[in-house]
Short mmCIF file of C-alpha atoms (C1' of nucleotides) in Angstrom, two decimals:
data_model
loop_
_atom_site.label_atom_id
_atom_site.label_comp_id
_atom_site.label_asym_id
_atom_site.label_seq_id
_atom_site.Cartn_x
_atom_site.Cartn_y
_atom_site.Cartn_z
CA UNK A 1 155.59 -1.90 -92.62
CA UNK A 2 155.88 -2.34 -88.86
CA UNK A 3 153.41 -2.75 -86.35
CA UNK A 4 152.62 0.87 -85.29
CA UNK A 5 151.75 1.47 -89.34
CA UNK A 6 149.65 -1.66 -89.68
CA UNK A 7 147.87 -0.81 -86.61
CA UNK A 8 147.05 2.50 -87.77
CA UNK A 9 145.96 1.55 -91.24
CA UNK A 10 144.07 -1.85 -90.03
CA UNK A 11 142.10 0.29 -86.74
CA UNK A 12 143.45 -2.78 -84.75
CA UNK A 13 145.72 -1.97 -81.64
CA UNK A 14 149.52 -3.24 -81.73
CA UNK A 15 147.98 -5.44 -79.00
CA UNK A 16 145.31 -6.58 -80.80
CA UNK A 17 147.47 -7.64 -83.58
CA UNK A 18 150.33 -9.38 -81.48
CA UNK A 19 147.58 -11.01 -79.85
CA UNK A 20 145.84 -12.55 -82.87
CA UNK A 21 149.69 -13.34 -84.38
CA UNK A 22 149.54 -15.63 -80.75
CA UNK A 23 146.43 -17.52 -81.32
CA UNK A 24 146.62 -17.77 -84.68
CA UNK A 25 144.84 -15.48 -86.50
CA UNK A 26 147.06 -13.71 -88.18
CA UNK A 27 150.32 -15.28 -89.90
CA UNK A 28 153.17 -15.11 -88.23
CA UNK A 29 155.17 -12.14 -89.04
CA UNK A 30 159.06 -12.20 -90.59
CA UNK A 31 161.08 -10.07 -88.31
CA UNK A 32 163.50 -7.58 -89.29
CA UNK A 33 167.30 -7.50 -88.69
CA UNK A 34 165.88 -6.37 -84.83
CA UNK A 35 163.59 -8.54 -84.43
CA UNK A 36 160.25 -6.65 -85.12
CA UNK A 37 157.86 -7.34 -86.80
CA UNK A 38 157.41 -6.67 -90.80
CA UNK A 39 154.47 -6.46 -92.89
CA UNK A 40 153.45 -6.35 -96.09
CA UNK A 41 149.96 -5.16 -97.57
CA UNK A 42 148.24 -8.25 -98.24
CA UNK A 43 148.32 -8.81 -94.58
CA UNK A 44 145.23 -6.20 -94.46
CA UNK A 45 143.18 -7.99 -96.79
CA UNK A 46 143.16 -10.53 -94.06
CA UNK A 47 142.47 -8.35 -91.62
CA UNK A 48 139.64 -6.64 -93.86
CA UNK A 49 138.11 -10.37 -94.09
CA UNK A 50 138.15 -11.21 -90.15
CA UNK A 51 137.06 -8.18 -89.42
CA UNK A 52 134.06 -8.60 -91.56
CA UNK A 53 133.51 -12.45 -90.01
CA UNK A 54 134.16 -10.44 -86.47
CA UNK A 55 131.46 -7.65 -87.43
CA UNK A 56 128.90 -10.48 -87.86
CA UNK A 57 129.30 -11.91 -84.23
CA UNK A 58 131.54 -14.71 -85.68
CA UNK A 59 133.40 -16.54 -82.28
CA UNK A 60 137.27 -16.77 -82.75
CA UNK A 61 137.49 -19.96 -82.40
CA UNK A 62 135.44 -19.92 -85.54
CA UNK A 63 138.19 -17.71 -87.61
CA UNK A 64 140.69 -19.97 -86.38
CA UNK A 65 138.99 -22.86 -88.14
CA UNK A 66 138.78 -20.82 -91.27
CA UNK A 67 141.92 -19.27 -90.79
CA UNK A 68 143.85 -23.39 -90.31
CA UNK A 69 141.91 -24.83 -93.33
CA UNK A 70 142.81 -21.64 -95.69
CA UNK A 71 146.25 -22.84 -94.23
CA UNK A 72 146.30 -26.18 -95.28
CA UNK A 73 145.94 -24.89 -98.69
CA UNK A 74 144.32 -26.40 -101.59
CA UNK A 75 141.38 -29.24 -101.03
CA UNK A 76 140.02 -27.34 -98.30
CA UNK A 77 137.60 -25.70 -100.19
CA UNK A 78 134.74 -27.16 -99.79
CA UNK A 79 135.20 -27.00 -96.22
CA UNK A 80 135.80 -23.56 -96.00
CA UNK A 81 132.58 -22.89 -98.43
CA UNK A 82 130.79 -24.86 -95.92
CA UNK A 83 131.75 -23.20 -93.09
CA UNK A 84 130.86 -19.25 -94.35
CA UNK A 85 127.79 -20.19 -95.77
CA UNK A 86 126.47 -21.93 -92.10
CA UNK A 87 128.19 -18.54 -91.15
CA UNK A 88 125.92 -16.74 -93.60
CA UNK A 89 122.91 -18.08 -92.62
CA UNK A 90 123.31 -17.49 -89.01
CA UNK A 91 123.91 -13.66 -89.59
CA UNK A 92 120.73 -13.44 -92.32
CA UNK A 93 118.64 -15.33 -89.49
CA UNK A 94 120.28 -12.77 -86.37
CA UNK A 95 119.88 -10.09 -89.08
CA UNK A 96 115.98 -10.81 -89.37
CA UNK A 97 115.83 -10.44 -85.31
CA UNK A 98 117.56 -7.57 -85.05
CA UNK A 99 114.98 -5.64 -87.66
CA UNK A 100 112.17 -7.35 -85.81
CA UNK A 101 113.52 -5.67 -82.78
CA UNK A 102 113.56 -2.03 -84.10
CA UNK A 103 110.33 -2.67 -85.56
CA UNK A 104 109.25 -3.05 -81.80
CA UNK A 105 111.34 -0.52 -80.92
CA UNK A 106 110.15 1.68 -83.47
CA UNK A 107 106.62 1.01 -81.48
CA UNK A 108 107.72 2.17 -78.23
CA UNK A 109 109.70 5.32 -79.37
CA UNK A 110 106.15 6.02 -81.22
CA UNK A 111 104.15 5.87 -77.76
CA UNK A 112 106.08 7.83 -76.00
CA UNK A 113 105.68 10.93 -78.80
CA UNK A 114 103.13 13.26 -77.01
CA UNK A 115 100.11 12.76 -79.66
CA UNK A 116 99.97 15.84 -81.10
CA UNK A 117 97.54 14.79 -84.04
CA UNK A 118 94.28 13.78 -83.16
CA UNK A 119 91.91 14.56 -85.88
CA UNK B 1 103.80 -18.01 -60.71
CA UNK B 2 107.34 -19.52 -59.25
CA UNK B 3 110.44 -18.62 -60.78
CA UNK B 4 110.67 -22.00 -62.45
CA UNK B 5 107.74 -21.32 -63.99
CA UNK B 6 108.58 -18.24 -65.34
CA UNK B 7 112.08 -19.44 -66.27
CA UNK B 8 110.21 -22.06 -68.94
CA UNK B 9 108.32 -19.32 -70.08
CA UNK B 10 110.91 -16.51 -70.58
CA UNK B 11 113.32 -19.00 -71.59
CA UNK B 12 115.51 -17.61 -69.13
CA UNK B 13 117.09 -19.74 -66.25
CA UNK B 14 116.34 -19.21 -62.72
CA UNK B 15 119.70 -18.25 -61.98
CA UNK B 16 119.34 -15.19 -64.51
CA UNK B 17 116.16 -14.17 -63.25
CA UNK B 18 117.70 -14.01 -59.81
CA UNK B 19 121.04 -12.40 -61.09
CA UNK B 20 118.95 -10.11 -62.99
CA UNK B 21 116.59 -8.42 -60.16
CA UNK B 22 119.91 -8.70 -58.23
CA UNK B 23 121.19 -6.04 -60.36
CA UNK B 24 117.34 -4.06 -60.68
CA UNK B 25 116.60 -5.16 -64.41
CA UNK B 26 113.78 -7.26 -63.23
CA UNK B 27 111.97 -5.69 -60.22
CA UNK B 28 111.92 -7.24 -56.97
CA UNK B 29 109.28 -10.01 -56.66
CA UNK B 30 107.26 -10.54 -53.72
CA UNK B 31 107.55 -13.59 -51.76
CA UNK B 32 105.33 -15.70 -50.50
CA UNK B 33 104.46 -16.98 -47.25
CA UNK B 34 107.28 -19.55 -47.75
CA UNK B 35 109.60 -16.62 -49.42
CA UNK B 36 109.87 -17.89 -53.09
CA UNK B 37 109.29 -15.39 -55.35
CA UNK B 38 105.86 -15.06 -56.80
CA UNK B 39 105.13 -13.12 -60.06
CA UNK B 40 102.16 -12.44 -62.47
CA UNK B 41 102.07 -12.26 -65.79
CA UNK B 42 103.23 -8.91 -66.37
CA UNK B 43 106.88 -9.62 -65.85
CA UNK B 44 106.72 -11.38 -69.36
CA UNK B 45 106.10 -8.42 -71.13
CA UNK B 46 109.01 -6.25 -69.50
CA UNK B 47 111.37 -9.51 -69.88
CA UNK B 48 110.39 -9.74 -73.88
CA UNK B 49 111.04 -6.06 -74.24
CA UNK B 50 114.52 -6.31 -72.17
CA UNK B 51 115.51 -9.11 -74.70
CA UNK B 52 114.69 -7.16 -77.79
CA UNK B 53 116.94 -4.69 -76.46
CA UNK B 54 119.76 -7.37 -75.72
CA UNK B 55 118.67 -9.37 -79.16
CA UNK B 56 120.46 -5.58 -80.53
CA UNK B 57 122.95 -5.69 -78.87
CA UNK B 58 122.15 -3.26 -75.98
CA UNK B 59 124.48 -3.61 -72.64
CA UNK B 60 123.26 -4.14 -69.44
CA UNK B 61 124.56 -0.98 -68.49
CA UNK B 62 122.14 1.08 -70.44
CA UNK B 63 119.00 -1.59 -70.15
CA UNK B 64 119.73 -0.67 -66.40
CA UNK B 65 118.96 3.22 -66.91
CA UNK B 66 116.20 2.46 -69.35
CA UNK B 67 114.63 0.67 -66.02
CA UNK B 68 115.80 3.01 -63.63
CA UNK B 69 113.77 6.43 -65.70
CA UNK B 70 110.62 3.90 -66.18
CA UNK B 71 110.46 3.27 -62.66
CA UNK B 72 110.81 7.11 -62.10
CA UNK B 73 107.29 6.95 -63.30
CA UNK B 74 105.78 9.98 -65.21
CA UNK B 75 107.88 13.13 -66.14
CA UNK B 76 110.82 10.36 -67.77
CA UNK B 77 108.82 9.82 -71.12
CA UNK B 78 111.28 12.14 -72.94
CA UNK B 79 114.75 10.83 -71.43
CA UNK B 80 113.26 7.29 -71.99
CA UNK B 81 112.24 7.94 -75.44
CA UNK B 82 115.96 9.68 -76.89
CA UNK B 83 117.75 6.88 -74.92
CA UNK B 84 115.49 4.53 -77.32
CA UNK B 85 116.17 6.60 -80.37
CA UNK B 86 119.89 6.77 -79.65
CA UNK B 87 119.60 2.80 -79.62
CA UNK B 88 117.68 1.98 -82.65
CA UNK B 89 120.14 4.38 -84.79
CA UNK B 90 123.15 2.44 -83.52
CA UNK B 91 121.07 -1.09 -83.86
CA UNK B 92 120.33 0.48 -87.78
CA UNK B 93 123.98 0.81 -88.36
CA UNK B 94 125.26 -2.27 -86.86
CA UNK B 95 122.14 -4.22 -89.33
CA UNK B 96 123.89 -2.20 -92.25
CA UNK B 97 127.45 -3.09 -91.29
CA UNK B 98 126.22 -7.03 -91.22
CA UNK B 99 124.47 -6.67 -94.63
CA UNK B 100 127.75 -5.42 -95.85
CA UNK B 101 129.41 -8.46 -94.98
CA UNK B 102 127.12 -10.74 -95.91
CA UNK B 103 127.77 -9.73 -99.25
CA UNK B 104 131.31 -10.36 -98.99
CA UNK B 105 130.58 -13.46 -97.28
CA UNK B 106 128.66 -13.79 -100.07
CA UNK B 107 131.20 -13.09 -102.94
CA UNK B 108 134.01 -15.07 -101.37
CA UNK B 109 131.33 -18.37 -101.05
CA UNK B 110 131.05 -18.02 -104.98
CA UNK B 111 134.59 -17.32 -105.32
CA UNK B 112 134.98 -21.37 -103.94
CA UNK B 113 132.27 -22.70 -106.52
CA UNK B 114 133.53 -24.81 -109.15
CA UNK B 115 132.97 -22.50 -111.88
CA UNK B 116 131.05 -25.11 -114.08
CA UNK B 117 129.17 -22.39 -116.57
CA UNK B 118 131.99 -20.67 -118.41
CA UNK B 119 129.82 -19.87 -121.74
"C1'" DT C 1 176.81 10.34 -76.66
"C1'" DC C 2 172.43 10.50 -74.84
"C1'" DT C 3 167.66 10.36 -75.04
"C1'" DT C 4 163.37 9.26 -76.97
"C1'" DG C 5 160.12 6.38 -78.70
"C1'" DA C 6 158.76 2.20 -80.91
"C1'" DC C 7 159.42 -2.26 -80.57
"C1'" DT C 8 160.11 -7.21 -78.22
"C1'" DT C 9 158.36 -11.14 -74.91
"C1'" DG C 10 155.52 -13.61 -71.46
"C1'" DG C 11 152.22 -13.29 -68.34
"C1'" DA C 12 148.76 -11.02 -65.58
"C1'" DG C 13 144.53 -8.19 -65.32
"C1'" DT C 14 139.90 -6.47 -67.07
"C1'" DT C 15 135.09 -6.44 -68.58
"C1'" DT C 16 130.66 -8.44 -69.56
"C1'" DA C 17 127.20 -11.45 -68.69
"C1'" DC C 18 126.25 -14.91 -66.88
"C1'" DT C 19 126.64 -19.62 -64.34
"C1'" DC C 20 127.37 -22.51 -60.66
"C1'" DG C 21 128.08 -24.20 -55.80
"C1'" DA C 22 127.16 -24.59 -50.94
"C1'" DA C 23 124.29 -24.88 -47.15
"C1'" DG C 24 119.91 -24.95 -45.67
"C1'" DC C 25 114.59 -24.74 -45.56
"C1'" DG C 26 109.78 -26.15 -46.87
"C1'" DC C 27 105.96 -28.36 -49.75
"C1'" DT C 28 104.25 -32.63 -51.70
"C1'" DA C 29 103.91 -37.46 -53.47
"C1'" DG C 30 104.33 -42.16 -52.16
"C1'" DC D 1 106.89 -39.63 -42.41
"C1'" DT D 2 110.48 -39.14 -45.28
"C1'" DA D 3 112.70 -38.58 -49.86
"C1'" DG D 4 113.48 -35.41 -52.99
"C1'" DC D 5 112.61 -31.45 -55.63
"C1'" DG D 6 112.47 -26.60 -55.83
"C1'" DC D 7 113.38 -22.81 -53.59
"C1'" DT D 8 116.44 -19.27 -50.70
"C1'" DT D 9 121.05 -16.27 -50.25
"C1'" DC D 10 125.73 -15.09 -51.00
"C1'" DG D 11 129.76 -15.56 -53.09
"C1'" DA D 12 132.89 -17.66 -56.20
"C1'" DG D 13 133.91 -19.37 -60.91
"C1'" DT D 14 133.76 -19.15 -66.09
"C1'" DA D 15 134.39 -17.78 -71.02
"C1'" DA D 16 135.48 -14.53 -74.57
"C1'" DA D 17 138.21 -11.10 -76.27
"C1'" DC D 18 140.99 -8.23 -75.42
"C1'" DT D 19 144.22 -4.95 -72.74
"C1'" DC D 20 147.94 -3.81 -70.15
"C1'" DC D 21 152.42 -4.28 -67.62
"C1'" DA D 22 157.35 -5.08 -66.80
"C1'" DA D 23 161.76 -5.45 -68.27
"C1'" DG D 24 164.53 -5.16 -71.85
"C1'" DT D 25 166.35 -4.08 -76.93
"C1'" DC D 26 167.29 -1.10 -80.79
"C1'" DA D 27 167.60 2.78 -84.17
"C1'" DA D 28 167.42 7.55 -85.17
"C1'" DG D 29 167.71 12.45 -84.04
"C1'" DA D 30 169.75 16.67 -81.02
#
DNA sequence: TCTTGACTTGGAGTTTACTCGAAGCGCTAG
DNA sequence: CTAGCGCTTCGAGTAAACTCCAAGTCAAGA
């Protein structure tokens, strides 16, 4: 598979994905007899996993941790377990503020509701 | 109050609350005799409700036209009200998307236990 | 054969939300 | 009375995460 397909399967731009092949991010891709790029499908399981550390606010710099120690193979474990469930807890804790928010939210959106029922 | 004042108890720095009613998201202050900025109370309220909306995620952009109808005063209510709406249902789906991946997270952090029960 | 479109690289540009620096003024504690 | 802190304005700088551009290569279809 070559970049254009990946991109449209993965919902990342060809940008996106040469960038992330730069920094790191993603492995770095065999080329073909031209020179671009070739893929096979367990590259999107990858990309399904960032994309799930990315959804929960995770820094890059973070997934390029992950992504070096997952690298280095086996005895990195533990490390890696470490570092997703301090990941974890972050999200649960900015998870808890966010529904604290709508609750507030829901508040004001209730005041401004011309009140109708009185008796 | 002075704005260093405030700043310890909004928890935001000076600079912000300067950059901030630069841009109209905090209302101008009036100055004193000496021209340093002198609020009240009040401003704590609107600054708590501003960083609910940021705590979700909300940009700038759109806390700025939140401020804009409420200082339009009366006859706003109902813009003010779906622009809230529109928010929360976005913040709801972003909290869903991060509870989703916290049980990934969550599946791939068991996937690096020692599996020590295998009865 | 020619053209079209996808691909390659390295580097520059963009957006958001701050964050800091410079130069200068005024209140207050020692 | 003077040192120093906190304040003022304006403008420049920063970090993160893309996003795009230029110049060039390559393969497939009309």
């Amino acid at each position: 598979m070559k970049i254009g397909k990946l991109s449209k399967r993965s919902g990342l731009s060809a940008h996106t994905i040469r960038y992330y092949e730069r920094i790191g991010l993603l492995p770095y891709a065999g080329r073909d007899a031209s020179g671009q790029r070739d893929y096979d499908d367990s590259v999107l399981v990858w990309i399904d996993f960032i994309g799930r550390l990315k959804t929960t606010g995770m820094p890059i710099a973070d997934m390029l941790r992950y992504a070096r120690l997952r690298a280095d193979g086996p005895g990195t474990e533990r490390d890696r377990q470490a570092l997703l469930v301090a990941h974890r807890d972050r999200v649960m804790a900015d998870i808890a503020a966010r529904q604290a928010a709508v609750t507030v939210l829901d508040k004001k959106i209730a005041s401004y509701e011309p009140n109708q029922s009185k008796d």
